[in-house]
Amino acid sequence: MNELPRERLHALLRQMPKAELHMHVEGSLEPELIFRLARRNGVPLPHASVEDLRAAYAFTSLQSFLDIYYAGASVLRQQEDFFEMAWAYFERAAADNVVHAEIFFDPQTHTERGVDMEAVIVGLAHACRRAHAELGISASLILCFLRHLSEDAAMATLEQALPYRDQFIGVGLDSSERGHPPEKFARVFARCRELGLHVVAHAGEEGPPAYIWSALDVLKAERIDHGVRCLEDPALVRRLAAERVPLTVCPMSNVKLRVFDTLAEHKLPALLDAGLCVTLNSDDPAYFGGYLNDNFVAAFDALPQLAAAQAYALARNSFEASFAPPAVKAGWVAALDQTFARLTA
Ligand code: ADE
Ligand code: ZN
């Protein structure tokens, strides 16, 4: 593939069909919607205005972000709130040519405040169905356990969610990584696998490569969310590459949470050069300054090694790494090939 002028590369990044596999729906809650839902539900907020709230989005670590993220999610109370939040994300995703999204949700953030599991899952699932019908996005849900809470709490959450088993395709593990290794959740993930759920886990964002090993060996994770610290362990990189374990990488998140100081220092090129099945994702787009296409454009602008060939690999990997059936994946890859033929000719 020849080098494209910058504007044509941008057009390609924006227009190519792609899947998003690492997006926490509570992290798509924009300040304007936080204020509207707070007013509607009578929830007091510590910030006087949308501008004040946005000004507080200066994070120094994962934990400093999570404190604000959980406070923002406290405005979600009713089924309709969960629908509106997810629908707003899907409208943004459609504009970015996302054709498939597997989105994370954190039920414990809500059930711990007395919100019914039903309101959470039914509201989100309604938005997924409507995204398919009206926007042509195939969308599914992945239930994440909060790793700063106990395994017993995760098990209880799973039991509460089981009446809605057909509304989510898998489980994940998120929240504060350090001090909460994957093996803390061995039993609950074993139960999830028995139930036929897909399994993913955040590992190697702030935590060490050992957490990626145990996500693979103990939890049997099919994808690793973030995983960027795998590069510290060559044997791990060899395994991830040989088994084509996808890494759902989130460039703008990594800079906002200080995993890398700047995008120019991001290890995305090294991950791709190592032959890993890397995908790009927005993580918490309302908090980290951009949605999926913003992540693509910002990463490609900051990292001159990245060109059309890497754009193709990232989009293709996003389909390969998804949990969609093979025939559906093949259809998306054919559409990707057509877009490339048109825009790189
Ligand atoms: N929850 C929302 N975003 C997260 C992230 N980047 N890491 C861990 N937990 C999260
Ligand atoms: Zn995440």
XYZ file of C-alpha atoms and ligand atoms in Angstrom:
356
model
C 0.000 0.000 0.000
C 1.411 3.405 -1.022
C 1.827 6.311 1.366
C -1.318 8.435 1.275
C -1.410 12.210 1.772
C -2.540 13.058 5.309
C -6.088 14.170 4.352
C -6.663 10.955 2.436
C -5.332 8.886 5.337
C -7.731 10.738 7.651
C -10.631 10.029 5.266
C -9.680 6.368 5.248
C -9.474 6.192 9.052
C -12.857 7.856 9.423
C -14.697 6.038 6.650
C -13.432 2.488 7.034
C -15.935 0.192 8.747
C -14.733 -0.927 12.173
C -15.768 -2.629 15.399
C -15.434 -1.168 18.884
C -14.686 -3.799 21.531
C -13.583 -1.778 24.565
C -15.970 0.990 25.547
C -17.500 1.331 29.020
C -20.978 2.686 28.420
C -20.857 4.626 31.705
C -17.747 6.272 30.267
C -19.786 7.638 27.367
C -21.885 9.762 29.723
C -21.219 13.320 28.544
C -21.371 16.158 31.125
C -24.489 17.626 29.455
C -26.337 14.308 29.922
C -25.021 13.973 33.503
C -26.582 17.357 34.322
C -29.868 16.569 32.538
C -30.244 13.205 34.323
C -29.213 14.719 37.684
C -32.000 17.303 37.333
C -34.546 14.720 36.193
C -33.715 12.316 39.029
C -33.070 14.892 41.763
C -29.463 13.768 42.274
C -27.206 16.486 43.764
C -23.903 17.074 41.947
C -20.691 18.460 43.457
C -20.071 20.651 40.366
C -21.967 23.862 39.583
C -21.942 23.571 35.793
C -21.009 21.434 32.798
C -17.864 23.547 32.415
C -16.885 23.006 36.075
C -17.354 19.277 35.694
C -15.282 19.133 32.484
C -12.565 21.133 34.223
C -12.311 18.363 36.824
C -11.300 15.854 34.111
C -7.564 16.163 34.807
C -6.477 12.695 35.838
C -3.179 11.516 37.286
C -3.880 7.766 37.394
C -6.585 5.153 36.811
C -7.877 5.621 40.374
C -8.141 9.422 40.060
C -10.326 8.848 36.982
C -12.447 6.096 38.540
C -13.427 8.329 41.478
C -14.947 10.883 39.068
C -16.382 8.226 36.755
C -18.329 6.493 39.544
C -19.605 9.887 40.791
C -20.836 10.678 37.244
C -22.646 7.335 37.010
C -24.615 8.141 40.186
C -27.158 10.123 38.102
C -28.329 6.907 36.396
C -31.415 5.633 38.195
C -34.114 4.472 35.797
C -34.308 2.151 32.806
C -34.817 5.146 30.511
C -31.538 6.708 31.743
C -29.571 3.624 30.705
C -31.316 3.590 27.347
C -30.562 7.274 26.688
C -26.903 6.922 27.642
C -26.344 3.939 25.340
C -28.397 5.430 22.508
C -26.274 8.608 22.570
C -23.163 6.428 22.254
C -24.591 4.466 19.324
C -25.441 7.661 17.446
C -21.819 8.789 17.873
C -20.516 5.367 16.907
C -22.597 5.316 13.711
C -21.035 8.651 12.711
C -17.616 6.966 13.111
C -18.621 4.061 10.835
C -18.670 1.588 13.709
C -20.646 -1.375 12.376
C -20.293 -3.592 15.448
C -19.912 -2.757 19.147
C -19.456 -5.004 22.170
C -19.977 -2.604 25.030
C -19.060 -2.944 28.683
C -21.379 -2.104 31.545
C -20.698 -2.102 35.297
C -23.881 -3.311 37.061
C -22.348 -3.158 40.552
C -21.889 0.613 40.190
C -25.676 0.815 40.030
C -26.989 -2.098 42.088
C -24.835 -0.950 45.035
C -26.875 2.301 44.958
C -30.194 0.435 44.986
C -30.856 0.482 41.224
C -32.499 -2.718 39.943
C -30.471 -5.016 37.697
C -33.527 -5.104 35.442
C -33.430 -1.335 34.847
C -29.749 -1.529 33.888
C -29.873 -4.485 31.525
C -33.294 -3.920 29.966
C -32.497 -0.237 29.292
C -29.143 -1.042 27.673
C -30.502 -4.008 25.704
C -33.294 -1.830 24.304
C -30.678 0.629 22.987
C -28.725 -2.275 21.419
C -31.802 -3.526 19.571
C -32.648 -0.041 18.357
C -29.041 0.551 17.231
C -29.366 -2.499 15.026
C -32.772 -1.589 13.666
C -32.175 2.131 13.052
C -28.420 2.585 12.699
C -27.357 -0.775 11.269
C -24.933 -1.340 14.163
C -24.825 -4.845 15.558
C -24.448 -4.345 19.286
C -24.025 -6.595 22.278
C -23.328 -6.234 25.979
C -20.484 -7.482 28.194
C -21.107 -7.417 31.949
C -18.012 -6.316 33.892
C -17.228 -7.190 37.487
C -15.584 -4.491 39.590
C -12.265 -5.925 40.720
C -11.943 -3.643 43.774
C -14.957 -5.498 45.215
C -14.905 -9.103 46.433
C -15.350 -12.269 44.402
C -18.454 -13.026 46.487
C -19.932 -9.707 45.357
C -19.136 -10.630 41.736
C -20.813 -14.031 42.200
C -23.929 -12.383 43.668
C -23.991 -9.956 40.743
C -23.795 -12.828 38.268
C -26.736 -14.552 39.969
C -28.765 -11.308 39.836
C -28.016 -10.968 36.130
C -28.852 -14.547 35.173
C -32.573 -13.888 34.553
C -31.271 -11.653 31.707
C -28.653 -14.155 30.497
C -29.795 -13.840 26.874
C -29.195 -10.066 26.930
C -25.395 -10.207 27.352
C -22.739 -12.219 25.554
C -19.888 -12.221 28.027
C -18.212 -10.954 31.152
C -15.213 -8.735 31.804
C -13.141 -7.436 34.700
C -12.505 -3.734 35.244
C -11.905 -0.970 37.836
C -8.761 -0.541 39.991
C -6.182 -2.979 38.655
C -3.240 -2.748 41.057
C -3.606 -5.071 44.039
C -6.549 -6.907 42.435
C -5.060 -9.657 40.247
C -7.277 -11.725 37.930
C -6.878 -14.859 40.083
C -8.997 -13.155 42.762
C -11.942 -13.948 40.424
C -11.050 -17.526 39.428
C -14.272 -19.138 40.682
C -16.737 -16.637 39.273
C -15.071 -16.720 35.860
C -15.131 -20.542 35.893
C -18.872 -20.350 36.512
C -19.278 -17.831 33.671
C -17.430 -20.133 31.282
C -19.705 -23.031 32.301
C -22.641 -20.788 31.420
C -21.218 -20.341 27.919
C -20.345 -16.687 28.396
C -17.402 -15.140 26.598
C -14.617 -13.990 28.895
C -12.409 -10.882 28.657
C -10.396 -9.009 31.285
C -8.570 -5.723 31.745
C -4.923 -6.550 32.400
C -1.590 -4.859 31.861
C -3.000 -1.302 31.834
C -1.412 -0.228 35.128
C -0.859 -3.755 36.400
C 2.194 -5.910 35.604
C 2.587 -8.537 32.846
C 1.907 -11.215 35.504
C -1.729 -10.069 35.487
C -1.925 -10.762 31.746
C -0.546 -14.278 32.297
C -3.135 -14.990 34.980
C -5.967 -13.461 32.935
C -5.050 -16.012 30.244
C -4.215 -19.017 32.416
C -6.664 -18.636 35.307
C -9.600 -16.728 33.831
C -9.078 -18.134 30.282
C -9.642 -14.649 28.887
C -10.313 -14.662 25.146
C -9.206 -11.021 24.812
C -7.067 -8.773 26.968
C -8.307 -5.225 27.503
C -5.363 -2.793 27.245
C -2.491 -5.261 27.701
C 0.074 -2.643 26.685
C 2.490 -3.669 29.458
C 2.952 -7.085 27.777
C 5.937 -5.519 26.008
C 7.900 -5.780 29.268
C 7.815 -9.593 28.921
C 9.079 -11.047 25.602
C 7.807 -14.563 26.395
C 4.339 -13.141 26.952
C 4.465 -11.225 23.668
C 5.430 -14.452 21.878
C 2.488 -16.267 23.416
C -0.045 -13.493 22.664
C 1.161 -13.370 19.065
C 1.227 -17.170 18.589
C -2.285 -17.585 20.008
C -3.561 -14.389 18.364
C -5.024 -13.191 21.644
C -6.479 -9.759 20.840
C -5.405 -6.675 22.797
C -8.050 -3.922 22.881
C -5.813 -0.871 23.057
C -7.098 2.617 23.954
C -4.563 5.311 22.981
C -6.268 8.476 24.303
C -7.175 6.722 27.551
C -3.564 5.652 28.044
C -2.375 9.257 27.784
C -5.158 10.724 29.978
C -4.437 8.107 32.673
C -0.676 8.587 32.329
C 0.159 5.070 31.164
C 2.167 6.952 28.497
C 3.106 10.618 28.842
C 2.230 11.485 25.242
C 0.656 9.787 22.234
C 3.997 10.062 20.448
C 5.415 7.720 23.114
C 2.579 5.194 22.803
C 3.759 1.670 22.066
C 1.089 0.962 19.434
C 3.684 0.640 16.623
C 5.740 -1.837 18.679
C 2.620 -3.890 19.476
C 1.741 -4.075 15.774
C 5.345 -4.831 14.780
C 5.329 -7.732 17.264
C 2.537 -9.310 15.210
C -0.125 -8.869 17.889
C -3.840 -8.735 17.111
C -4.292 -5.135 18.261
C -7.550 -3.191 18.014
C -8.166 0.504 18.739
C -10.905 1.618 21.104
C -12.138 4.657 23.016
C -12.489 3.170 26.571
C -14.355 6.096 28.210
C -14.866 8.580 25.377
C -16.719 11.265 27.356
C -13.817 11.478 29.812
C -10.772 11.004 27.579
C -11.417 13.594 24.877
C -12.691 11.535 21.999
C -14.651 8.730 20.387
C -13.267 5.985 18.186
C -12.347 8.010 15.093
C -10.723 10.654 17.310
C -8.525 7.884 18.707
C -7.580 6.682 15.217
C -6.777 10.166 13.908
C -4.884 11.283 17.021
C -2.794 8.094 17.148
C -1.946 8.165 13.437
C -1.054 11.883 13.614
C 1.222 11.377 16.620
C 2.913 8.214 15.323
C 4.312 8.721 11.816
C 5.169 5.003 11.501
C 1.437 4.348 11.152
C 0.021 4.439 7.620
C -2.726 2.826 5.510
C -1.416 -0.711 6.046
C -1.710 -0.320 9.818
C -5.187 1.232 9.459
C -6.268 -1.851 7.518
C -4.732 -4.216 10.082
C -6.432 -2.451 12.997
C -9.874 -2.477 11.361
C -9.510 -6.072 10.220
C -8.302 -7.118 13.679
C -11.374 -5.476 15.228
C -13.604 -7.830 13.240
C -11.398 -10.871 13.822
C -11.345 -10.161 17.578
C -15.105 -9.706 17.853
C -17.441 -12.423 19.101
C -19.574 -12.304 15.938
C -20.141 -15.453 13.840
C -17.494 -16.136 11.124
C -19.867 -15.450 8.201
C -20.790 -12.058 9.646
C -17.117 -11.218 10.168
C -16.401 -12.153 6.550
C -19.091 -9.699 5.389
C -17.498 -6.866 7.363
C -14.032 -7.683 6.014
C -15.443 -7.609 2.455
C -16.911 -4.148 3.153
C -13.553 -3.051 4.588
C -11.774 -4.281 1.452
C -14.182 -2.298 -0.724
C -13.573 0.884 1.278
C -9.827 0.416 0.937
C -10.054 -0.245 -2.795
C -12.092 2.956 -3.215
C -10.055 5.246 -0.985
C -6.521 4.091 -1.760
C -6.875 3.834 -5.563
N -13.511 1.320 34.031
C -13.740 2.263 33.102
N -12.625 2.534 32.424
C -11.648 1.730 32.922
C -10.280 1.515 32.637
N -9.645 2.210 31.691
N -9.596 0.618 33.370
C -10.219 -0.067 34.323
N -11.502 0.083 34.635
C -12.222 0.963 33.930
Zn -11.482 -0.088 29.977
